[in-house]
Structures are given as C-alpha cells and as structure tokens.
Short mmCIF file of C-alpha atoms in Angstrom, two decimals:
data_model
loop_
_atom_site.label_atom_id
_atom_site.label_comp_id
_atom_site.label_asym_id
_atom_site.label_seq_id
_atom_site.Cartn_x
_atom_site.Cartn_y
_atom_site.Cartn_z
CA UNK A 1 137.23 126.90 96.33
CA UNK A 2 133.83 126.69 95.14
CA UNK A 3 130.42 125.90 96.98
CA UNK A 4 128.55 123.02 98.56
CA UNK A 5 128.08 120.40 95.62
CA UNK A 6 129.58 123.27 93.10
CA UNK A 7 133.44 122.04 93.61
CA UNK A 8 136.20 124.07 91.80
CA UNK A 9 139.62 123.08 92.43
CA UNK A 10 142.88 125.01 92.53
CA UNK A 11 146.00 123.61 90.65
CA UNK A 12 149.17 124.39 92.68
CA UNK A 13 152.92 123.65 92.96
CA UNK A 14 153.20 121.84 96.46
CA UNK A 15 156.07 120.34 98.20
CA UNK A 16 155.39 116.67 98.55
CA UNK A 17 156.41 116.81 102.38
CA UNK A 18 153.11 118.51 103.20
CA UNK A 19 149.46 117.50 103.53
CA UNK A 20 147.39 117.26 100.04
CA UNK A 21 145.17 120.14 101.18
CA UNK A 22 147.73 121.68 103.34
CA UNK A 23 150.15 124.15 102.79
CA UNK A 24 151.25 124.59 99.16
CA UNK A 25 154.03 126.74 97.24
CA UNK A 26 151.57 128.44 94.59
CA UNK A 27 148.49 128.14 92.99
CA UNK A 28 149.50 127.72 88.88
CA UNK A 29 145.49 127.35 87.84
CA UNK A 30 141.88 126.17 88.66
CA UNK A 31 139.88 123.82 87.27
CA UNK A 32 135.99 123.65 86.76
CA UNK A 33 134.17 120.27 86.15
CA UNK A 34 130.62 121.93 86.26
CA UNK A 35 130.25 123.51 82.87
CA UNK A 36 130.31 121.67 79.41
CA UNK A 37 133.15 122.00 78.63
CA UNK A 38 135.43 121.87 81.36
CA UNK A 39 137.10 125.46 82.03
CA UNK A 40 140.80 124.98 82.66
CA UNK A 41 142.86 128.21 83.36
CA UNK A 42 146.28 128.04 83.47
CA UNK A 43 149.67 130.38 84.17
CA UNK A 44 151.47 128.68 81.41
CA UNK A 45 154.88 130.19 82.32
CA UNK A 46 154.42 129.08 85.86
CA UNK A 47 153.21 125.83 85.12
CA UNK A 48 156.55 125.56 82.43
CA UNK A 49 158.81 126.53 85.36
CA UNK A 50 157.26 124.11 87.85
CA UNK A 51 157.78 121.14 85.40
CA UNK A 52 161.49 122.24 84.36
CA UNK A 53 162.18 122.40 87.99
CA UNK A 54 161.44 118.86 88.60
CA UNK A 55 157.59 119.00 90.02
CA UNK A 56 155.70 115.67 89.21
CA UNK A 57 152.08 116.01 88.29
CA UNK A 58 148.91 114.02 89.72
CA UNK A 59 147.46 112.02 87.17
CA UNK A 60 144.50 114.28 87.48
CA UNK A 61 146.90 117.40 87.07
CA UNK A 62 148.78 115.36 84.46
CA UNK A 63 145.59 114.92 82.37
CA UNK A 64 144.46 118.35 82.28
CA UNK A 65 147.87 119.63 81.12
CA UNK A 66 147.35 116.91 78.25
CA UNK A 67 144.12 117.78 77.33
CA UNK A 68 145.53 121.47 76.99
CA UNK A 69 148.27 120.74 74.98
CA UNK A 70 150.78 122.22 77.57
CA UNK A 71 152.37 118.65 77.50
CA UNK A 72 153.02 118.55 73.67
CA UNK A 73 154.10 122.22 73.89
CA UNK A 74 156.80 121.24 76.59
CA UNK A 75 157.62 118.22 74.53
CA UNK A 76 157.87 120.16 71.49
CA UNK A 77 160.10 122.50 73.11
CA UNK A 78 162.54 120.35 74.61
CA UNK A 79 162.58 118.48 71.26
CA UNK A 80 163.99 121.68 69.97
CA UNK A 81 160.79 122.82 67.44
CA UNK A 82 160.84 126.04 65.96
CA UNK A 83 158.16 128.46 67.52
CA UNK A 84 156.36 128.06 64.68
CA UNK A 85 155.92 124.37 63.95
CA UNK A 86 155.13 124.43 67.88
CA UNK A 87 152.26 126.67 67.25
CA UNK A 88 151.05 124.60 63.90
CA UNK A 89 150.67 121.30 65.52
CA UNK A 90 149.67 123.14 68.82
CA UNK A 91 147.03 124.52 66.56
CA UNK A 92 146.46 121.04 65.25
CA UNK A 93 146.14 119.07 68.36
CA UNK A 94 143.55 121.83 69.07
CA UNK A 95 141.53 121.45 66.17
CA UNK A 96 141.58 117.62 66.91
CA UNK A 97 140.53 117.80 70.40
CA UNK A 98 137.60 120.00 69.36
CA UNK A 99 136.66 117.33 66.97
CA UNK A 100 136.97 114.71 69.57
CA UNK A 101 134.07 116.91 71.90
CA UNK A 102 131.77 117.56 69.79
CA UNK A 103 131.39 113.56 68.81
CA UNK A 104 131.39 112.72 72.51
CA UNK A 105 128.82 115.11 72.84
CA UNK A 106 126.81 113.58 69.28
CA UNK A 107 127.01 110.44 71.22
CA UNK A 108 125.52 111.49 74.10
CA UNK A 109 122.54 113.17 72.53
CA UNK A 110 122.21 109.73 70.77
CA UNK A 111 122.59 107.97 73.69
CA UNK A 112 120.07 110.18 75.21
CA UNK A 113 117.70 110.24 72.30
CA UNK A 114 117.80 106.53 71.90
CA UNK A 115 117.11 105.89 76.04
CA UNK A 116 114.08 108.21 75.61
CA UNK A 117 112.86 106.35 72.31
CA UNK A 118 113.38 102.41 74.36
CA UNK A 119 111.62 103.95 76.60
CA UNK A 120 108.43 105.36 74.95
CA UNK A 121 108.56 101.84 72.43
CA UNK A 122 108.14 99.37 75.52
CA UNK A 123 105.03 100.64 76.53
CA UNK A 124 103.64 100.23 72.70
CA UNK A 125 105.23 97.16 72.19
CA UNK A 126 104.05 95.23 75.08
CA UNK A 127 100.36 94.74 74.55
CA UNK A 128 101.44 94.23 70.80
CA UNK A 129 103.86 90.93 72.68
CA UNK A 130 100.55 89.89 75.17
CA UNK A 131 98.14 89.90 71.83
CA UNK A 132 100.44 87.82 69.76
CA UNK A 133 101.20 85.35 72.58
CA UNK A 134 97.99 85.31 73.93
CA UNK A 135 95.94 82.69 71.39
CA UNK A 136 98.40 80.84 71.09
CA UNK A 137 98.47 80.04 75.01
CA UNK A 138 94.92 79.68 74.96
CA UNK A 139 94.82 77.54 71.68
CA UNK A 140 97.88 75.14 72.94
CA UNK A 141 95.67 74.46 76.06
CA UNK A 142 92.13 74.21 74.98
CA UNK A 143 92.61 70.47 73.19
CA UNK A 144 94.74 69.55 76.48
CA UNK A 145 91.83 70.03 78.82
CA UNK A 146 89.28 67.37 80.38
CA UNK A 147 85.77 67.96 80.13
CA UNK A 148 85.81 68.80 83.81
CA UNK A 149 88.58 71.26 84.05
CA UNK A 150 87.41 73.33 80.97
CA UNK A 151 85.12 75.77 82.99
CA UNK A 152 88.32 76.34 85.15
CA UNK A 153 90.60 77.03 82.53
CA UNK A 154 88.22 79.67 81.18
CA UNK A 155 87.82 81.71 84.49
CA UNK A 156 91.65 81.45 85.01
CA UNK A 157 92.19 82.66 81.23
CA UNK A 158 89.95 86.37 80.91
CA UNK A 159 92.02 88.16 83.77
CA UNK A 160 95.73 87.06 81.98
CA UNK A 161 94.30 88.81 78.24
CA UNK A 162 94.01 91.99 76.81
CA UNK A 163 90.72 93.62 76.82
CA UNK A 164 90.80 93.76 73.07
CA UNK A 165 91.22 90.13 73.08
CA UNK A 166 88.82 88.88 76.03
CA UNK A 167 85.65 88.70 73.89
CA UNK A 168 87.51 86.96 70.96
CA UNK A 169 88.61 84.41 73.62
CA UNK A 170 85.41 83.76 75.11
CA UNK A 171 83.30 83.66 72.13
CA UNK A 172 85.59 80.66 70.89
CA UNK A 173 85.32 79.12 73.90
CA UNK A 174 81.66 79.13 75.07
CA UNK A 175 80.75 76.70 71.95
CA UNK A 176 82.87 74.44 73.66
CA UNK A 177 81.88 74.89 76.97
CA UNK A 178 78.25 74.40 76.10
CA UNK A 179 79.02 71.16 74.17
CA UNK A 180 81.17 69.90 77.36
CA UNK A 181 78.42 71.14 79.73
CA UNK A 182 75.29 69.39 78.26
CA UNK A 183 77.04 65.63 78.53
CA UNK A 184 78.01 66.53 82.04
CA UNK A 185 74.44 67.29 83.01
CA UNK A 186 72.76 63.44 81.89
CA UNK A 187 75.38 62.58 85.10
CA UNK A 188 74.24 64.33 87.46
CA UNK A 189 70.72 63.28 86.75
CA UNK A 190 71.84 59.87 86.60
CA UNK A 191 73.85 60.34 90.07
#
C-alpha cells in the first residue's frame, strides 16, 4: 500500500508458514507513519478473534495494539472487568496517552526552538570570544619579543584580529616599534 517514499502498511492475520509479504489470511488494519499523529485503524473484533485464536503479534504489530489500548482491553476482559470499568480505565489510558503526545510534541518544539536559538547565538558570540581573547594574546607576547622579531610579530598579528580591534592593536604597538626601530638603526650605520 501506499506510494514511493509515502509507505502505509497493512496489518493482517498471516500464517507463519508463508513469506512476510506473501500470502496472508486477512488484513485486520493499516497503519500510517506519515501524519502527526500516527493513524491506526483497526477491526477490533477481528483483531480480538485473531489473538483468542492463538496469533502472535510482531513487536511492531504488538506496539500499535498497545498504544491503542486494544491490549489493556483484552487484558481487562480476560481479567473478567465489567464493561464498564473496561471503558473507564480504557477512557483513562486514553486520556493519559494524549497527555503523553502533546509533551513529546512540547519537547520537540523546544528542541527545535532551542537548535534554532544555538544556532543564531554562535554567530554573535564568536567575535564577542575573538575580542576578549584577542589582547590578551597580543599583550602575553609583546614583553616576550626581541627587538628584532617585534616588526614580525606585528605583521603576523593584524590578519588574526577583529577589525574593530586592529587599530587599537596597532596604535599600542607602533610606540614600541618606533622605540625598538631607532636603536636598531645606530647598527646599521655602524655595520
């Protein structure tokens, strides 16, 4: 049943001698996995005869039935429940299940809200991270430096920082530059 990437899938009573899409006995339901929620049809009285008889459920099948409440109901049954305390906790079990969807879907909206907030914050966050780390890179290496590797260090620095934060860095470091570049010109006089 169904279409190309659209599956729907038949429940039927099948004897366990044939092929899992082969011949089968009679169809008891379908199942539908596309919408939100799941649409589960089911001949209830069919499905109650099959299990009295003795047919064993998939896990899948098994699953389905559960999330139903055709399990409970057979349970309830066989316990010997009046029809009416079978419908009140029938009616319960409903009422619970309900509850149970709409948090899984509360969750996912979270889920989904908070994936599309992490992702919008990154992008805000990360110069904010560069700017902060950035002078103290630049102040933790200045004082390390020779005279002679200074100029270097400066060139390798602008491309790494922020345009915000390139003339800041310069502008403390051409004083120093200067200072270091007028002691290095007496030696190459004297060379």
């Amino acid at each position: 049943m169904g279409k190309r990437h659209y599956p729907i899938y038949k429940i039927v009573a099948a004897d366990s001698r044939f092929p899992r899409d082969g011949r089968f006995i009679e169809a008891v339901g379908t199942y539908n996995p596309n919408i939100d929620p799941m649409q589960v049809t089911l001949k209830e009285t069919r499905v109650k005869y099959w299990l009295n008889v003795g047919a064993q459920p998939t896990d899948t099948v098994k699953n389905l039935l559960q999330s139903e409440g055709l399990i409970l109901k057979l349970y309830l049954e066989k316990k010997g429940a009046s029809p009416e305390e079978i419908e009140s906790e029938l009616q319960k079990f409903l009422g619970q299940r309900e509850s149970k969807i709409a948090i899984a879907r509360e969750k996912k909206k979270r889920r989904k809200l908070a994936k599309k907030t992490k992702a919008e914050t990154p992008e805000t966050k990360a110069p904010e991270v560069a700017e902060a780390k950035a002078p103290e890179t630049t102040e933790a290496k200045a004082p390390e430096t020779t005279e002679a590797k200074a100029p270097e260090t400066t060139e390798a620095k602008a491309p790494e920082t922020t345009e915000a934060k390139a003339p800041e860095v310069t502008e403390e470091k051409a004083p120093e530059t200067e200072t270091k570049e007028t002691p290095e010109s007496p030696e190459t006089k004297a060379e």
